[in-house]
PDB file of C-alpha atoms in Angstrom:
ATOM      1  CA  UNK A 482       0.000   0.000   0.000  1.00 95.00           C
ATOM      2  CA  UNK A 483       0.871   3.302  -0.673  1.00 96.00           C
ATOM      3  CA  UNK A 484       1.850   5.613   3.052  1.00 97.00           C
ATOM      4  CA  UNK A 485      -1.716   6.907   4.772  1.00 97.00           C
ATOM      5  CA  UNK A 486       0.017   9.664   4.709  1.00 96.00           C
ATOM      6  CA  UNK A 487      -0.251  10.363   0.842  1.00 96.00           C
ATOM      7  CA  UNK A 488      -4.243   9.964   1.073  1.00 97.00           C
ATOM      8  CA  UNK A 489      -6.117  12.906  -0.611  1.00 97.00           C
ATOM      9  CA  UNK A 490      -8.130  15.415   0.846  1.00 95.00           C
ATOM     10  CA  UNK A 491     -11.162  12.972   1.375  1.00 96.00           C
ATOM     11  CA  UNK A 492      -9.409  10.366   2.720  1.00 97.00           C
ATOM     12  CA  UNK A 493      -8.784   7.673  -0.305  1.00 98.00           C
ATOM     13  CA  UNK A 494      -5.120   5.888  -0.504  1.00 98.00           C
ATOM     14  CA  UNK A 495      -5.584   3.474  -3.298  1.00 98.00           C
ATOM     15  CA  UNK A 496      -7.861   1.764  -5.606  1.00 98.00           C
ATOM     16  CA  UNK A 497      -7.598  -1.937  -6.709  1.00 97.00           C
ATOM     17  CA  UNK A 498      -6.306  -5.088  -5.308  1.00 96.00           C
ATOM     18  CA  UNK A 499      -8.801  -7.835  -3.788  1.00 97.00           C
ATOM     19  CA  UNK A 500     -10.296  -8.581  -0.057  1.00 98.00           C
ATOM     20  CA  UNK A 501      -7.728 -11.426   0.315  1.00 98.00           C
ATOM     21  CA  UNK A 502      -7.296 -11.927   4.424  1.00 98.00           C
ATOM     22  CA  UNK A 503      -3.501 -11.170   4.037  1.00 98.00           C
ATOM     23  CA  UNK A 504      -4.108  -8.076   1.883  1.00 98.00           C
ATOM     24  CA  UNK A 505      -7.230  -6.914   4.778  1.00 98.00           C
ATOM     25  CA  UNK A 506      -4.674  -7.279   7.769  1.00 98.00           C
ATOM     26  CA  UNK A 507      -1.893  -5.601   5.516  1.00 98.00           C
ATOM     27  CA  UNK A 508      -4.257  -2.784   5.410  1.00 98.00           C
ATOM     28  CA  UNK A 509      -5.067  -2.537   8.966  1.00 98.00           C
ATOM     29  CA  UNK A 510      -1.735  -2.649  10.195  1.00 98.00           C
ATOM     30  CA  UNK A 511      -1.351   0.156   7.965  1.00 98.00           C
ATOM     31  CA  UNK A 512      -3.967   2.067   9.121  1.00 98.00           C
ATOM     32  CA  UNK A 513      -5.964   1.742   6.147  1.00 98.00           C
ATOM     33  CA  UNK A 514      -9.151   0.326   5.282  1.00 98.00           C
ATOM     34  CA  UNK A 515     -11.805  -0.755   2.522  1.00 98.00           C
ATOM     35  CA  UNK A 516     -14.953   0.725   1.265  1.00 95.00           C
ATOM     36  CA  UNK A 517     -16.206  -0.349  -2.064  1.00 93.00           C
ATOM     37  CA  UNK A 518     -15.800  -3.561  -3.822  1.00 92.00           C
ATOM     38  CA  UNK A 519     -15.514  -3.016  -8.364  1.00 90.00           C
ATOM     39  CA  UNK A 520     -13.259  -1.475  -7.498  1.00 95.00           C
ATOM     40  CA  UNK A 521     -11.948  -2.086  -4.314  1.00 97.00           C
ATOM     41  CA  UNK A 522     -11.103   1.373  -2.243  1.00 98.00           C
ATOM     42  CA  UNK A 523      -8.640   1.782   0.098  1.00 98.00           C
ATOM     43  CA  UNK A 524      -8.961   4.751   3.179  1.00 98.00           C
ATOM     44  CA  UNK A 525      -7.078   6.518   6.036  1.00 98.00           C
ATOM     45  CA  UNK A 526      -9.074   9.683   6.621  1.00 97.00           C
ATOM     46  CA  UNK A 527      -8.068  12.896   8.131  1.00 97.00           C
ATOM     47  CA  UNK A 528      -8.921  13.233  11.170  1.00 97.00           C
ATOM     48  CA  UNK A 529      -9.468   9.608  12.226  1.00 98.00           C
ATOM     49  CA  UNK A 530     -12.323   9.168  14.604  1.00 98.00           C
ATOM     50  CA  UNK A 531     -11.808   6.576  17.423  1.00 98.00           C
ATOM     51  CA  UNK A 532     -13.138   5.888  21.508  1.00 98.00           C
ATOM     52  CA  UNK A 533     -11.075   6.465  23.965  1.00 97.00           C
ATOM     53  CA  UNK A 534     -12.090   3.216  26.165  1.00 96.00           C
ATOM     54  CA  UNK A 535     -11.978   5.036  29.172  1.00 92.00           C
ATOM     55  CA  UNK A 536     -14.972   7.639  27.974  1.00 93.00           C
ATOM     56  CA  UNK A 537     -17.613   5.949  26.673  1.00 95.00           C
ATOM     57  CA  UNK A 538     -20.582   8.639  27.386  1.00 96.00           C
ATOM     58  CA  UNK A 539     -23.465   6.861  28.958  1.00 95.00           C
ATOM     59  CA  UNK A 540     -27.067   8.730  29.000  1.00 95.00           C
ATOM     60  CA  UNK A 541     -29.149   8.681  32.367  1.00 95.00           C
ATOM     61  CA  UNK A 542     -31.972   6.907  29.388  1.00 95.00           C
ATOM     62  CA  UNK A 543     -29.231   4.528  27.970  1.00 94.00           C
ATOM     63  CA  UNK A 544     -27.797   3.330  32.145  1.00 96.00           C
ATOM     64  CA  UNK A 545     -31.438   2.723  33.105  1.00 95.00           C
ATOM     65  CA  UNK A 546     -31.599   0.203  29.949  1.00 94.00           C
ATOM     66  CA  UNK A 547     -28.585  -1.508  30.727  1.00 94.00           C
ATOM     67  CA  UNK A 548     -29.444  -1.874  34.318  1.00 94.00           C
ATOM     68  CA  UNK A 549     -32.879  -3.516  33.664  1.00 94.00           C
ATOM     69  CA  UNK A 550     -31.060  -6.168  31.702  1.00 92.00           C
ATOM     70  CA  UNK A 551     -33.394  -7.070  29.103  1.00 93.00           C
ATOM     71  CA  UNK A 552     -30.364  -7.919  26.363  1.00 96.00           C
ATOM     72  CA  UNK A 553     -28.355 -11.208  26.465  1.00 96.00           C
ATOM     73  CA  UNK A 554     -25.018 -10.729  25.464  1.00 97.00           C
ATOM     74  CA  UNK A 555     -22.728 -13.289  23.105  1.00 98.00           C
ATOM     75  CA  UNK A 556     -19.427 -12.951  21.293  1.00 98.00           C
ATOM     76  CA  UNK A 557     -17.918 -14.590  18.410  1.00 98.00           C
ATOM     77  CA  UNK A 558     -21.619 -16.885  18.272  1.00 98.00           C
ATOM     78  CA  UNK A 559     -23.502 -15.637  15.167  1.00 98.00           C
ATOM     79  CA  UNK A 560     -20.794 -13.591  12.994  1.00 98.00           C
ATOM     80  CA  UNK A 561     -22.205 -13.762  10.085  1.00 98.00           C
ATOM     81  CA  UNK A 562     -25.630 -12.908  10.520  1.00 98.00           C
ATOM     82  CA  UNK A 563     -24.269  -9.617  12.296  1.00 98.00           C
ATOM     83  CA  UNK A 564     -22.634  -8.899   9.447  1.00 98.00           C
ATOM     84  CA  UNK A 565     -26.079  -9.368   7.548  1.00 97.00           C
ATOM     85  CA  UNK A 566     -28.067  -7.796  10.067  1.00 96.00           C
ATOM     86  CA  UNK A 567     -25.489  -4.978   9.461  1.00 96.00           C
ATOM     87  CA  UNK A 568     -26.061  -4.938   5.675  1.00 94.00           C
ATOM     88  CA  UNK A 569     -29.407  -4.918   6.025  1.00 90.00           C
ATOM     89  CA  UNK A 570     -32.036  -2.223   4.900  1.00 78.00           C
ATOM     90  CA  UNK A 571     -33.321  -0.204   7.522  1.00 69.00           C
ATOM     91  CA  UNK A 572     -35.177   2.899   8.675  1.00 62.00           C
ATOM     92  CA  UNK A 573     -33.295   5.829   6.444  1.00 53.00           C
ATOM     93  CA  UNK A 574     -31.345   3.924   4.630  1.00 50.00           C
ATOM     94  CA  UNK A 575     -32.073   1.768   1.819  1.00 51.00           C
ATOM     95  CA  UNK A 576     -28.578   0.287   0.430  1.00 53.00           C
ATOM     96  CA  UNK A 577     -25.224  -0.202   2.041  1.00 73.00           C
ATOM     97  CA  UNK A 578     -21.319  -0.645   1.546  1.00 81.00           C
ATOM     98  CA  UNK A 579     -21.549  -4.241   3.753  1.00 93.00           C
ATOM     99  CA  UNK A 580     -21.653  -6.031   0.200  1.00 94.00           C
ATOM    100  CA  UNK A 581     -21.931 -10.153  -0.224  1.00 95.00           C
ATOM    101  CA  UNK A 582     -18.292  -9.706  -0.800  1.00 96.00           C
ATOM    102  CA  UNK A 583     -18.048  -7.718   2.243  1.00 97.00           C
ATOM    103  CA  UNK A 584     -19.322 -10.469   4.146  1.00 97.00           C
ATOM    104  CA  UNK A 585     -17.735 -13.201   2.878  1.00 97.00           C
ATOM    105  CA  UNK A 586     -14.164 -11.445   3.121  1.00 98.00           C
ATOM    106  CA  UNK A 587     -14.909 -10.586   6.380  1.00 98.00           C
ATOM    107  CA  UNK A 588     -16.291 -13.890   7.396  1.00 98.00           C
ATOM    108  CA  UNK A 589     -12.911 -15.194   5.994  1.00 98.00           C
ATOM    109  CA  UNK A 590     -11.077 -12.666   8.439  1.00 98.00           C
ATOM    110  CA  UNK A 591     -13.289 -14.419  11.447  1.00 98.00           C
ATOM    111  CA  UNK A 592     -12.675 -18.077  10.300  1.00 98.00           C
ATOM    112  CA  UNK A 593      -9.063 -17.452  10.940  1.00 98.00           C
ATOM    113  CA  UNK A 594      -9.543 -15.649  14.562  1.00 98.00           C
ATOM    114  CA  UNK A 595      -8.987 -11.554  13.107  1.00 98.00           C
ATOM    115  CA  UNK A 596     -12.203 -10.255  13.401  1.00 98.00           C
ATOM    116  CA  UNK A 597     -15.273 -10.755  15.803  1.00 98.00           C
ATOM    117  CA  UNK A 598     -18.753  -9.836  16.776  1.00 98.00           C
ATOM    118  CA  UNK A 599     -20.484  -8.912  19.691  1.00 98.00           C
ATOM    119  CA  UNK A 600     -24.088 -10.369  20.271  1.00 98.00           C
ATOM    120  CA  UNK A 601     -27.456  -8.867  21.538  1.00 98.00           C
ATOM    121  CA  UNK A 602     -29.815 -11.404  22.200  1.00 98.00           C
ATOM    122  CA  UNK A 603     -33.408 -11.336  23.188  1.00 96.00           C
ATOM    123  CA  UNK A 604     -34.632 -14.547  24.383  1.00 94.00           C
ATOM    124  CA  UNK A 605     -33.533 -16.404  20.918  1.00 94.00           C
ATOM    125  CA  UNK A 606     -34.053 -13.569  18.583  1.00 97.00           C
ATOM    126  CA  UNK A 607     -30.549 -11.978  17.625  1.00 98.00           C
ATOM    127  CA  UNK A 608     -31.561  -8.027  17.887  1.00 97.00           C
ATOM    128  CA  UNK A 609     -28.423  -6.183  17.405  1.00 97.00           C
ATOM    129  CA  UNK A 610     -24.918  -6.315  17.141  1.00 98.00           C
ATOM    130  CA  UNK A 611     -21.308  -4.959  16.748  1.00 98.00           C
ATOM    131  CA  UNK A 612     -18.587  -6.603  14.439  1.00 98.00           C
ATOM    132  CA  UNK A 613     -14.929  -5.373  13.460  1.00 98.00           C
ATOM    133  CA  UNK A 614     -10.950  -6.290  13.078  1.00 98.00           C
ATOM    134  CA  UNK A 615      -8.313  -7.000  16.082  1.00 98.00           C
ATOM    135  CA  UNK A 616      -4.999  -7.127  15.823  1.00 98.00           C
ATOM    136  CA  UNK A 617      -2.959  -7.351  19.115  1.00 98.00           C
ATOM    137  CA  UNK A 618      -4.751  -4.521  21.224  1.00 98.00           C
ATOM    138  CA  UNK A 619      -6.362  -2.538  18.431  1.00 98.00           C
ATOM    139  CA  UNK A 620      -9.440  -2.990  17.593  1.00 98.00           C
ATOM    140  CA  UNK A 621     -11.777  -1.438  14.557  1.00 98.00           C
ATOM    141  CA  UNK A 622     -15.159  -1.320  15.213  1.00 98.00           C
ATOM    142  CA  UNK A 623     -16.815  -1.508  11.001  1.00 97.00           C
ATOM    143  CA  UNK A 624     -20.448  -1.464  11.744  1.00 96.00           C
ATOM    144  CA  UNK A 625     -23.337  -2.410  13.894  1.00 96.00           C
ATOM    145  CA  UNK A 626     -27.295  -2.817  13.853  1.00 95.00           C
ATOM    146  CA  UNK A 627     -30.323  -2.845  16.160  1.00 95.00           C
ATOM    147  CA  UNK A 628     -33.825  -4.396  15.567  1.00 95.00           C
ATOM    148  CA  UNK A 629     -35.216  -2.933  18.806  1.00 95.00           C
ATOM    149  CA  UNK A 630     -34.358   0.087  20.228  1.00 94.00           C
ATOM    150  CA  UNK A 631     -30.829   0.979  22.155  1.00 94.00           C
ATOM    151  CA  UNK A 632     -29.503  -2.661  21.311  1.00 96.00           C
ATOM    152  CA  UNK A 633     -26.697  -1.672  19.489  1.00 94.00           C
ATOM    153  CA  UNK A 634     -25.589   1.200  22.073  1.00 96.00           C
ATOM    154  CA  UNK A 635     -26.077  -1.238  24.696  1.00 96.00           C
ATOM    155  CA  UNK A 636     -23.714  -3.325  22.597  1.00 97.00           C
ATOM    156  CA  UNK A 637     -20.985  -0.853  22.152  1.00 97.00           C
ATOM    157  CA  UNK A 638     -21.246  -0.407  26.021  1.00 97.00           C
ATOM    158  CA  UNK A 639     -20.536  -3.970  26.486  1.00 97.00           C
ATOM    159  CA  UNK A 640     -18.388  -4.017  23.712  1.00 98.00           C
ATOM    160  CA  UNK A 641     -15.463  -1.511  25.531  1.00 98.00           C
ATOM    161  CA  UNK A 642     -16.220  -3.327  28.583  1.00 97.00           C
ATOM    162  CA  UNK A 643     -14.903  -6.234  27.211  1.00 98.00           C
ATOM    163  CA  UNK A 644     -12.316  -4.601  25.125  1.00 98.00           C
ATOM    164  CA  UNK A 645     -10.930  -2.680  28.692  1.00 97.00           C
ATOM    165  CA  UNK A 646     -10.909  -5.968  31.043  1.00 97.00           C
ATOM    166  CA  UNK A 647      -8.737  -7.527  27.909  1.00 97.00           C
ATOM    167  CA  UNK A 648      -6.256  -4.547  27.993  1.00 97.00           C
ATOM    168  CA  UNK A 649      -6.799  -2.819  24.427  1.00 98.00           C
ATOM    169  CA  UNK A 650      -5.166   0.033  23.650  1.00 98.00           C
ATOM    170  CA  UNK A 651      -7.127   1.612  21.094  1.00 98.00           C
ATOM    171  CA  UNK A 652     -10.832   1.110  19.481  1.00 98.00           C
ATOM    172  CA  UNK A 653     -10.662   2.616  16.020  1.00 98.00           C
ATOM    173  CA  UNK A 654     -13.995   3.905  14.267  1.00 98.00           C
ATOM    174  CA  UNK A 655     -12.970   5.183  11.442  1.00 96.00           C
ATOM    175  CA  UNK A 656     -15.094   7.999  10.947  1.00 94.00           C
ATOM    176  CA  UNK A 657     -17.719   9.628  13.562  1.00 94.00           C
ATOM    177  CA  UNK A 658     -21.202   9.219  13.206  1.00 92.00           C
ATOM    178  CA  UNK A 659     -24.275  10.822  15.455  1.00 92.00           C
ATOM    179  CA  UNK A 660     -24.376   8.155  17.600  1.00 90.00           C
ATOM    180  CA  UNK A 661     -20.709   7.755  17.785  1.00 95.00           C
ATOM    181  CA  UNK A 662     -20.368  11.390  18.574  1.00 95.00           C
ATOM    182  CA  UNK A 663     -22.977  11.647  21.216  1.00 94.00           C
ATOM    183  CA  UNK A 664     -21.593   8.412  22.921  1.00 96.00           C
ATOM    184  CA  UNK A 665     -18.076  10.014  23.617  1.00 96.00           C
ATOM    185  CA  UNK A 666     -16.308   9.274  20.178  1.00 97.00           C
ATOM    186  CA  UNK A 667     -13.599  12.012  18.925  1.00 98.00           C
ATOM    187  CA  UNK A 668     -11.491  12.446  16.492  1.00 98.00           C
ATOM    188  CA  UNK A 669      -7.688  12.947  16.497  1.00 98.00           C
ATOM    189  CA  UNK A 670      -5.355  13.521  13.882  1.00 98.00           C
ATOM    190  CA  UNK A 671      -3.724  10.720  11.062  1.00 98.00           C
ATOM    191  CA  UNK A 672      -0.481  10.548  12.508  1.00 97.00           C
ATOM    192  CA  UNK A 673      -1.433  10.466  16.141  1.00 98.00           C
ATOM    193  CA  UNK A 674      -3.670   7.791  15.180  1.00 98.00           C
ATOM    194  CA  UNK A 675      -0.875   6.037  13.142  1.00 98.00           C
ATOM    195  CA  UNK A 676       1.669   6.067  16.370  1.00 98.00           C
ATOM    196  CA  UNK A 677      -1.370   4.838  18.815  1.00 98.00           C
ATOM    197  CA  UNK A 678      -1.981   1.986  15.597  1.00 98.00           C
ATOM    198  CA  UNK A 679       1.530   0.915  16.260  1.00 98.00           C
ATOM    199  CA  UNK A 680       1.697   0.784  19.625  1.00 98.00           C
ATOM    200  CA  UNK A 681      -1.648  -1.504  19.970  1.00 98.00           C
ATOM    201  CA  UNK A 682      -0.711  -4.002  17.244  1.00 98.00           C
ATOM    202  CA  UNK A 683       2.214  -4.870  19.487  1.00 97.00           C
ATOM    203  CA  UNK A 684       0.341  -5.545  22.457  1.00 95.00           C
ATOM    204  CA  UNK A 685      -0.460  -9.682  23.156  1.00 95.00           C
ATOM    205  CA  UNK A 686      -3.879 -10.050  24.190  1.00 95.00           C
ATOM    206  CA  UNK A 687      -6.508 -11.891  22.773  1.00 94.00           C
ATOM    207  CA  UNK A 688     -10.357 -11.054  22.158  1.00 95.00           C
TER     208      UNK A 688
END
């Protein structure tokens, strides 16, 4: 790959290649990631938009739902259909850039231990969900969904639970969104995020 550093003014480092599992980690030990399949885009924006773990903003509305406990959490037990439930239409938006090959990439990625998914459960029926990249002690959060209400924030919260009690360094979200933003994400800049990268990588823990 070409340096992050030589990404233009939106972001994009370089187009072509293929979704191959070496050619995904590759990228994210690069700081880099993909977007678009025909043709396959490659991405380090500018700022890069992340959580610090310690931060998470939690709502009075959001900690009364996750002390009720009506979610069931799982990880690493339905991958694939939270990558589907991910892809999936929903309210306000009517395509997406979680493509089959998207999915089956990524699925790749999971089938040899690089990327994982987070779980919300009720009773039997899977209602939301987190899924994304580690390597060493970084971790890159790609997408997540909800079927009912506040499942996927509850998920993130349990999500940087889990990723604090197994001593990661750095949750990487790429760009913010709404919800990102008004549950604590910022945004610092390329090469701060680019030392932080190589710092986590390094670090042995496990999912």
């Amino acid at each position: 790959f070409p340096s992050p550093h030589l990404a233009d003014r939106e972001g994009l480092v370089a187009i072509g290649g293929d979704l191959s599992v070496p050619r995904l980690l590759l990228a994210y030990r690069s700081g880099i990631f993909p977007w678009t399949v025909d043709p396959v885009t490659w991405w380090s924006p500018e700022p890069r938009a992340i959580f610090e773990l310690g931060c998470l903003h939690v709502s009075h509305s959001l900690a009364k739902v996750i002390r009720q406990g009506m979610f069931r959490f799982t990880i690493d037990r339905a991958f694939r259909r939270v990558m589907q439930g991910c892809a999936a239409p929903a309210r306000g938006r009517r395509s997406t850039w979680i493509s089959p090959e998207f999915v089956a990439a990524y699925t790749c990625l999971h089938e040899q231990g690089h990327a994982h998914s987070l779980e919300c459960w009720q009773g039997r029926r899977l209602v939301g969900g987190i899924y994304g990249v580690a390597l060493g002690g970084f971790f890159a959060g790609e997408s997540m969904f909800h079927r009912v209400s506040n499942a996927s924030k509850v998920a993130l919260f349990h999500l940087v639970e889990h990723l604090r009690r197994q001593g990661f360094l750095l949750f990487d979200i790429q760009m913010l969104t709404p919800i990102t933003a008004q549950m604590g994400g910022i945004t610092i800049p390329r090469a701060e995020y680019l030392r932080r990268l190589a710092q986590a990588i390094e670090r042995p823990v496990s999912f």
